[in-house]
């Protein structure tokens, strides 16, 4: 038997352990909570559950102007539209989920890729200014894995150039910052409530707007631009969240503190086990930030670890530990973006390296710590 086969035999889990698992209320609680929806027969269009969830999401994050959506991607499409950016360039990063870049494309805007910082994978303000041209209309940074962008650095540059800032905040539900609510920053921030996220409505999302007037525009745009029975004010889209999703959201919001606490315990255990291990680097922690444990990225330096990220990924999979290579490929690798001048690998050395080296390990609130230990044992056993 080869060394790899023996290792797989020793460490293989009986069942697949996925990178995440959604927290769910009991089916009984869900059906009970749906009763008023059934009785009223009001399934969509800002029903009672939608209204309540919208207010509670805003209050939970210490912001005033939240608008619920059917998913984070449509939320971002509308967020961009709401700022009236009709053409030109938007500076963003390639180390993200495809939706970030695609929403620019769908708005006929040209993405300009800026490199990331090596310690937390977010937009590097030191490299931002060189991406700004006379065609730049906005900046779209991404809060990656639950870590926050250098918002002060980015916003200072945006202010100097008179540019709005839209944050892709899909990963930061529940992240706290002693300096104030992260979602209150910029012109809009966009959350995702997809099934893979810390807080889920199955599919869903929200735009957090900087003021009431912008929220009104967003609410109009997400409902076809309809302002009244006989009045359509703008060419909007259907971005509404249904009552079924909003009801699931209400129940999940009741349990979200427990989910966050569970994730933080898992995060702590990973940190205890993996910090300082040769060849591995964990996401840097920032003072004053309470993390949400959305993801557990680990950077694997192939030379120091003795095995590449891809080898680790494949062997862990063979052991039923289903890790994910978020974010490989980079958005700048996709055929339809790779010819952009800013997509050249030499423009994006840190993003290219992160795409080669980062692996996301399983994390969710109900993940038991002995299982976390088994993942860590396996990872460390793989070291060459
Ligand atoms: C960084 C990022 N942006 C945007 C999205 C899109 O959100 P949704 O799936 O809710 O459309 C996701 C995830 O799904 C994401 O991870």
XYZ file of C-alpha atoms in Angstrom, residues 9-321:
313
model
C -7.200 4.708 5.201
C -6.148 6.158 8.550
C -7.890 9.523 8.212
C -10.935 8.882 6.011
C -14.213 10.020 7.583
C -17.217 7.706 7.278
C -19.392 10.512 5.831
C -18.496 13.538 3.697
C -17.725 16.611 5.779
C -18.682 19.605 3.653
C -17.086 23.023 3.750
C -20.286 24.409 5.243
C -23.745 23.368 6.399
C -26.732 25.674 6.696
C -28.271 26.234 10.115
C -31.974 25.406 9.926
C -34.895 25.697 12.334
C -36.996 22.600 12.919
C -39.445 21.805 10.143
C -42.262 22.053 12.705
C -41.203 25.562 13.705
C -41.036 26.576 10.042
C -44.478 25.253 9.154
C -45.928 26.832 12.290
C -44.393 30.185 11.400
C -45.803 29.885 7.869
C -49.361 29.598 9.185
C -50.133 33.348 8.989
C -48.732 33.448 5.451
C -51.115 30.654 4.451
C -54.043 32.236 6.234
C -53.476 35.603 4.602
C -52.485 34.073 1.220
C -49.909 36.816 0.805
C -46.837 35.158 -0.739
C -44.766 38.007 -2.162
C -44.587 41.809 -2.564
C -43.470 43.128 0.806
C -45.653 40.912 2.999
C -45.552 40.901 6.803
C -42.575 38.519 7.074
C -40.620 40.560 4.520
C -41.280 43.783 6.393
C -40.355 42.301 9.746
C -37.171 40.647 8.483
C -36.050 43.807 6.715
C -36.357 45.814 9.916
C -34.694 43.149 12.027
C -31.741 42.732 9.621
C -31.140 46.494 9.760
C -31.433 46.616 13.564
C -29.169 43.583 13.972
C -26.426 45.397 12.058
C -26.976 48.840 13.541
C -27.994 50.400 10.213
C -31.174 52.121 9.100
C -31.796 51.407 5.440
C -31.936 47.730 4.441
C -33.782 46.362 1.398
C -34.319 42.617 1.059
C -33.691 40.834 -2.232
C -34.215 37.443 -3.867
C -30.427 36.918 -3.897
C -27.181 38.827 -3.455
C -26.421 39.027 -7.166
C -29.641 40.843 -8.102
C -29.117 42.972 -4.982
C -25.719 44.049 -6.330
C -27.131 44.650 -9.843
C -29.706 46.982 -8.361
C -27.239 48.561 -5.931
C -25.087 49.587 -8.892
C -28.132 50.836 -10.848
C -29.321 52.858 -7.888
C -26.165 54.986 -8.051
C -26.857 55.877 -11.684
C -23.524 54.626 -12.982
C -24.409 54.146 -16.637
C -21.063 53.512 -18.340
C -17.341 53.546 -17.710
C -15.045 51.599 -15.405
C -15.401 50.247 -11.881
C -12.333 49.230 -9.884
C -12.763 45.898 -8.126
C -10.723 42.816 -7.178
C -10.525 39.450 -8.955
C -10.269 37.357 -5.752
C -14.004 36.920 -5.310
C -17.050 34.960 -6.379
C -17.936 35.443 -10.086
C -21.072 37.436 -9.197
C -19.042 40.483 -8.131
C -17.556 40.976 -11.583
C -20.600 39.740 -13.501
C -22.838 42.387 -11.940
C -20.590 45.049 -13.485
C -20.793 43.306 -16.853
C -24.604 43.166 -16.621
C -24.599 46.908 -15.973
C -22.406 47.461 -19.073
C -19.555 48.623 -16.875
C -15.950 47.584 -17.426
C -14.300 45.864 -14.467
C -10.795 47.063 -13.662
C -8.973 44.572 -11.470
C -6.895 45.882 -8.582
C -4.604 43.552 -6.630
C -5.289 42.390 -3.063
C -3.386 42.475 0.222
C -1.640 39.209 1.088
C -2.774 39.122 4.741
C -6.561 39.340 4.295
C -7.171 39.075 0.517
C -9.041 42.389 0.265
C -8.391 45.327 -2.073
C -4.956 46.866 -1.496
C -5.436 50.642 -1.127
C -1.731 51.106 -1.915
C -2.443 49.751 -5.413
C -5.893 51.290 -5.875
C -4.975 54.742 -7.082
C -3.034 53.484 -10.103
C -6.247 51.702 -11.283
C -8.239 54.933 -11.335
C -8.600 56.702 -14.686
C -10.840 59.412 -16.122
C -13.315 56.633 -16.969
C -13.621 55.369 -13.375
C -17.155 55.686 -12.003
C -17.025 53.717 -8.736
C -15.044 51.366 -6.499
C -16.326 47.893 -5.654
C -14.207 46.247 -2.939
C -15.031 42.863 -1.423
C -14.961 41.979 2.289
C -13.433 38.525 1.888
C -14.157 35.504 4.142
C -15.614 37.664 6.934
C -12.561 39.935 7.170
C -13.103 43.632 6.523
C -11.475 45.725 3.796
C -9.267 48.657 4.743
C -12.325 50.900 4.493
C -10.558 54.032 5.735
C -7.824 53.639 3.130
C -10.224 52.893 0.271
C -12.723 55.620 1.182
C -10.025 58.279 1.510
C -8.965 57.589 -2.083
C -12.592 57.414 -3.258
C -13.282 60.776 -1.650
C -10.248 62.367 -3.279
C -11.547 61.261 -6.679
C -15.243 61.859 -5.971
C -16.156 58.196 -6.479
C -18.913 56.190 -4.792
C -17.980 52.980 -2.961
C -20.093 49.814 -3.161
C -19.026 47.036 -0.837
C -19.591 43.398 -1.686
C -20.459 42.409 1.881
C -21.725 38.905 1.046
C -19.382 37.381 3.653
C -19.764 39.707 6.640
C -23.177 39.052 8.160
C -22.823 39.616 11.905
C -19.221 40.904 11.874
C -18.783 43.539 14.594
C -16.287 46.398 14.596
C -15.657 48.566 17.674
C -15.354 51.540 15.324
C -18.973 51.223 14.205
C -21.161 49.079 11.943
C -19.189 47.937 8.864
C -22.398 47.918 6.810
C -22.877 51.626 7.461
C -19.803 52.379 5.368
C -19.754 53.438 1.721
C -22.769 54.227 -0.439
C -24.174 50.730 -0.532
C -23.206 47.354 0.921
C -24.614 44.113 -0.394
C -25.253 41.000 1.696
C -25.944 37.473 0.479
C -28.214 35.092 2.348
C -27.380 32.127 0.119
C -27.513 28.650 1.648
C -23.718 28.675 2.049
C -23.714 31.827 4.154
C -23.658 32.394 7.929
C -27.277 33.533 7.857
C -29.506 32.094 5.162
C -32.947 32.439 3.639
C -32.070 29.619 1.145
C -31.650 32.236 -1.591
C -31.677 35.872 -0.601
C -29.743 39.048 -0.055
C -29.992 42.677 0.952
C -28.738 46.099 -0.006
C -27.825 48.458 2.798
C -28.149 52.039 1.539
C -26.417 55.126 2.915
C -29.665 57.121 3.219
C -33.440 56.981 2.952
C -33.600 58.491 -0.546
C -31.253 55.813 -1.897
C -33.284 53.084 -0.194
C -36.445 54.434 -1.867
C -34.717 54.238 -5.270
C -33.531 50.691 -4.527
C -37.012 49.599 -3.435
C -38.468 51.053 -6.624
C -35.864 49.347 -8.819
C -36.358 45.948 -7.189
C -40.102 46.070 -7.963
C -40.037 46.780 -11.730
C -39.893 50.535 -11.075
C -43.558 50.426 -10.066
C -44.537 53.412 -7.920
C -48.324 52.929 -8.011
C -51.063 51.014 -9.771
C -50.731 53.137 -12.889
C -47.246 54.519 -12.463
C -43.928 52.970 -13.533
C -41.055 55.346 -12.909
C -38.009 53.412 -14.072
C -37.027 50.211 -15.907
C -36.628 48.118 -12.759
C -36.306 44.403 -12.246
C -37.896 41.754 -10.036
C -35.584 41.485 -7.036
C -38.171 40.799 -4.347
C -37.831 38.235 -1.573
C -40.808 35.903 -1.118
C -42.644 35.359 2.150
C -41.422 31.752 2.250
C -37.801 32.896 2.226
C -38.439 35.777 4.618
C -40.175 33.451 7.085
C -37.190 31.088 7.037
C -35.036 34.163 7.594
C -37.016 35.225 10.667
C -36.486 31.835 12.283
C -32.821 31.705 11.316
C -32.318 35.191 12.698
C -33.700 33.959 16.050
C -30.874 31.401 16.071
C -28.101 33.389 14.426
C -26.259 34.367 17.624
C -25.913 30.671 18.487
C -24.704 29.952 14.940
C -22.150 32.767 15.158
C -20.961 31.588 18.582
C -20.561 28.027 17.270
C -18.575 29.255 14.277
C -16.322 31.347 16.479
C -15.596 28.311 18.671
C -14.631 26.319 15.554
C -12.475 29.216 14.374
C -10.709 29.342 17.746
C -9.976 25.612 17.632
C -8.549 25.833 14.116
C -6.390 28.754 15.252
C -5.134 26.852 18.297
C -4.239 23.872 16.159
C -2.812 25.516 13.050
C -1.275 28.858 14.031
C 2.494 28.844 13.504
C 2.571 25.463 11.764
C 5.241 25.299 9.072
C 3.923 26.166 5.612
C 0.492 27.338 6.811
C -0.758 30.907 7.212
C -4.165 31.806 8.629
C -6.277 34.864 7.877
C -4.883 37.816 9.820
C -7.004 39.006 12.730
C -7.704 42.703 13.155
C -8.009 44.318 16.580
C -11.529 45.420 17.513
C -13.241 43.095 15.002
C -15.462 40.244 16.170
C -15.355 37.681 13.359
C -18.325 35.679 12.096
C -16.471 32.471 11.168
C -17.937 32.576 7.669
C -14.947 30.753 6.181
C -11.769 29.077 7.396
C -9.135 29.880 4.783
C -5.632 28.540 5.165
C -2.771 29.520 2.892
C -0.490 26.645 1.950
C 3.016 27.573 0.863
C 3.937 24.543 -1.244
C 7.705 24.942 -0.730
C 7.492 25.220 3.059
C 4.628 22.744 3.514
C 6.122 20.158 1.190
C 2.857 19.709 -0.717
C 0.803 22.001 -2.923
C -2.660 23.335 -2.117
C -4.077 21.240 -4.959
C -2.504 18.033 -3.638
C -3.896 18.783 -0.171
C -7.340 19.500 -1.633
C -7.409 16.221 -3.561
C -6.180 14.043 -0.709
C -8.543 15.645 1.779
C -11.385 14.967 -0.633
C -10.307 11.328 -0.827
C -10.608 11.350 2.996
C -14.175 12.727 2.757
C -13.124 16.204 3.924
